[in-house]
Amino acid sequence: MARLTDRIAAANADALDRLARAAPVLSGVKDARTLVPALSGRTLLHAGPPIAPAAMCGPMRGAVLGAALVEGWADTADEAARLLDSGAITLLCTHDHGAVGPMAGIISPTMPLFEVHDATTGRVACCPINEGIGAVLRFGAYDTTVLERLRWIRETLGPAIDAALQKLGGLPLIPLMARALAMGDEMHQRNIAATALFVRALAPHVVEAALPAATAAAVLRFLADNDQFFLNVAMAACKCVADGLRDIPYCTVVTAMSRNGVEFGLRVSGLGAAWFTAPAPVPDGLYFPGYGAADANPDMGDSAIVETVGLGGMAMAAAPAVAGFVGLRSAQDALVTTTRMSEITVGPNPHFKIPALDFAGTPTGIDIRRVVELETEPVINTGIAHRRAGVGQIGAGVARAPLACFQQALAAFAERYAT
Amino acid sequence: MARLTDRIAAANADALDRLARAAPVLSGVKDARTLVPALSGRTLLHAGPPIAPAAMCGPMRGAVLGAALVEGWADTADEAARLLDSGAITLLCTHDHGAVGPMAGIISPTMPLFEVHDATTGRVACCPINEGIGAVLRFGAYDTTVLERLRWIRETLGPAIDAALQKLGGLPLIPLMARALAMGDEMHQRNIAATALFVRALAPHVVEAALPAATAAAVLRFLADNDQFFLNVAMAACKCVADGLRDIPYCTVVTAMSRNGVEFGLRVSGLGAAWFTAPAPVPDGLYFPGYGAADANPDMGDSAIVETVGLGGMAMAAAPAVAGFVGLRSAQDALVTTTRMSEITVGPNPHFKIPALDFAGTPTGIDIRRVVELETEPVINTGIAHRRAGVGQIGAGVARAPLACFQQALAAFAERYAT
């Protein structure tokens, strides 16, 4: 019988090999209920590990109320709150249904989602369309402007992007994302290159999709005004890739890191669907004028799926412009961050390379053993939400995936595989 | 009376100050004859210092024949050649008429040009629209495909971009270019970020310009398929900025570097319109498969105007992806190149900053005294043209502005200003 370390090494190599073969393609935009069969009746998905309605943080609760209003389950926020508190709304985890969502991550049945499928395996993953900044559902806002924008996204933007994608025949995402990484995006806090490349690829097809000119212009303007538009596409792509690494026996690679605004949760390939949780940290970073740490909600959202496959904080060295934004002092600090992350990962990313490091691949495949041994917590580049529903983003910074999650996971791994 | 070195220092500081205040805006696309009054009758502009028709290199001669055909001055290439050789076509320098052109740089009366005006001074500069790669006029090709594409650019693309720019109210270029520099473009051999940002900004207005949908789609597709599209916009912007530094007494800063495929020419602020010339070098770089140095035309085109104001080779550290493409070995070499260039320039660029150098400005304002003293020739990132008309680009590399030009210029400066 092979030694345990050899089995783990083979399993982790298999994970990186699956990642190398992944070929996520943005194939369309579809209703959430089409992509997620569990979304029947009054059911919503939320970001992070499971959480009871009563335990939800302010922004997530606000987003639930907004979703109930958009779906027409309630006419007022009070009515929606009564539904939620009475247990009449079923809440499920995004990550259990091939989905990811930013911040609160609320996905409702009629919400249009980006559909990404892996051309190699056929696996599908999805994520909502980015709403822009300011008062938006993902930060728990549900005023009239927010709901009207969501309806416009559902009735107009989603179908227009879908029509353009059908004209295009799908958009392979790895080449675009690799290119954007070489253009200073780390694809978590900075997506301007990816967004611009996305618009450039899609624009002719938006025009050819037989939309009224005013609609085509409105769609292109919405994309032009939102530097983070691509983040949600990247999240769907990363979820698609990460799900391909799940359930490999003996594999110590992390397949999901996510936060529900209260707890941080971790999944590990060899340990299936189990979540290993700890209190979600408050990110360390910079606040917009007028805000400070006392206003901050603990870390929230499924967006750390990008770090799970070698982007975001792992790729800090690719994006020195992000370094200052998240509180690092220099481009050198960004290089140091990426170098530290290479100590807790299985290997260099075969797709995503960093010009400033002479095109070395980003650190990829977080190995729970290395995290525990070195006590080096994975770095997550993240936005900071106000703890009150609907205020929105109040800063940006670096969150560290709690060591406690990795320690629990390693203990469970030892129990399961050590004989 | 102030010492000469003090006067030079004050003049050079004035030059950098003018550069800091420049605010080039892409304001439209107009016929060359509208922007350049000298383009009446059978007159063309060409890149670089003045050259007699008989002395022209193959690609420039081919481009002249193509332009004569597009303008309807001749029905066949032979007829066009007879016109050129008989002296029936007047040839003038782009740089004397507020214009720049890539490679052969041929500008004919009905050719649509990007119009850039400086919002601070009102100064105007212009450049043709990028034709794409392969067989194109700027490399001396003039077959039917080339001429048809030029007609489409004249009848369709130029007017569409102009209409979109009028809807937009003009596009300020410094913010876009500064952003693209932070995204890995050095804006000579790499313009993908700038092009994508340009498309993103313009796309809604292309759609709103009341064009037929098929035209709007064709325009957006042309832009989507050409990673170097923005180069020509950048050239017009840089010409607009550089012309603002001309004719400052005692100023030792270079205001133009350009090549006609035979000679390399230099202009210096304190020395007016005089060209200081030397044989154009063959760039040192990498060749596409099947080609080598024996096929290469000496360096050609007005595109070195971007190095004149701190982009291209000066900004190599911003674009490690270019380093390999032009024959450098590593990102470290790119940093070294930019650091070397800072030794021969007046100061850091106030607009264009490099994330990898913690947002230090690019080396800007080439000082002829420093070049001569250190014998450090300015680096120009350049495409390599086949010496035969119409073959096109056969490689890319680094050309060095010949020291002899700077030595001549410094001698002329001493004669003029030393008393």
GROMACS .gro file of C-alpha atoms in nm, chain B residues 29 110-113 128-132 136 146-161 222 229:
model
   29
  448VAL     CA    1  -1.200   6.226  -3.782
  529THR     CA    2  -0.889   6.231  -4.902
  530MET     CA    3  -0.751   6.003  -4.631
  531PRO     CA    4  -0.943   6.032  -4.302
  532LEU     CA    5  -0.723   6.136  -4.009
  547PRO     CA    6  -0.418   5.824  -4.021
  548ILE     CA    7  -0.646   5.546  -3.895
  549ASN     CA    8  -0.476   5.212  -3.831
  550GLU     CA    9  -0.541   4.968  -4.117
  551GLY     CA   10  -0.475   4.648  -3.925
  555VAL     CA   11  -0.138   4.731  -4.564
  565VAL     CA   12  -0.548   4.712  -4.957
  566LEU     CA   13  -0.713   4.976  -5.173
  567GLU     CA   14  -1.063   4.849  -5.097
  568ARG     CA   15  -0.992   4.855  -4.726
  569LEU     CA   16  -0.864   5.213  -4.756
  570ARG     CA   17  -1.184   5.312  -4.937
  571TRP     CA   18  -1.393   5.145  -4.664
  572ILE     CA   19  -1.195   5.332  -4.399
  573ARG     CA   20  -1.258   5.655  -4.591
  574GLU     CA   21  -1.628   5.602  -4.669
  575THR     CA   22  -1.744   5.409  -4.362
  576LEU     CA   23  -1.505   5.367  -4.070
  577GLY     CA   24  -1.378   5.726  -4.053
  578PRO     CA   25  -1.725   5.885  -4.067
  579ALA     CA   26  -1.859   5.633  -3.812
  580ILE     CA   27  -1.583   5.704  -3.562
  641PHE     CA   28  -1.276   4.606  -3.711
  648PHE     CA   29  -0.569   5.013  -3.335
   0.00000   0.00000   0.00000
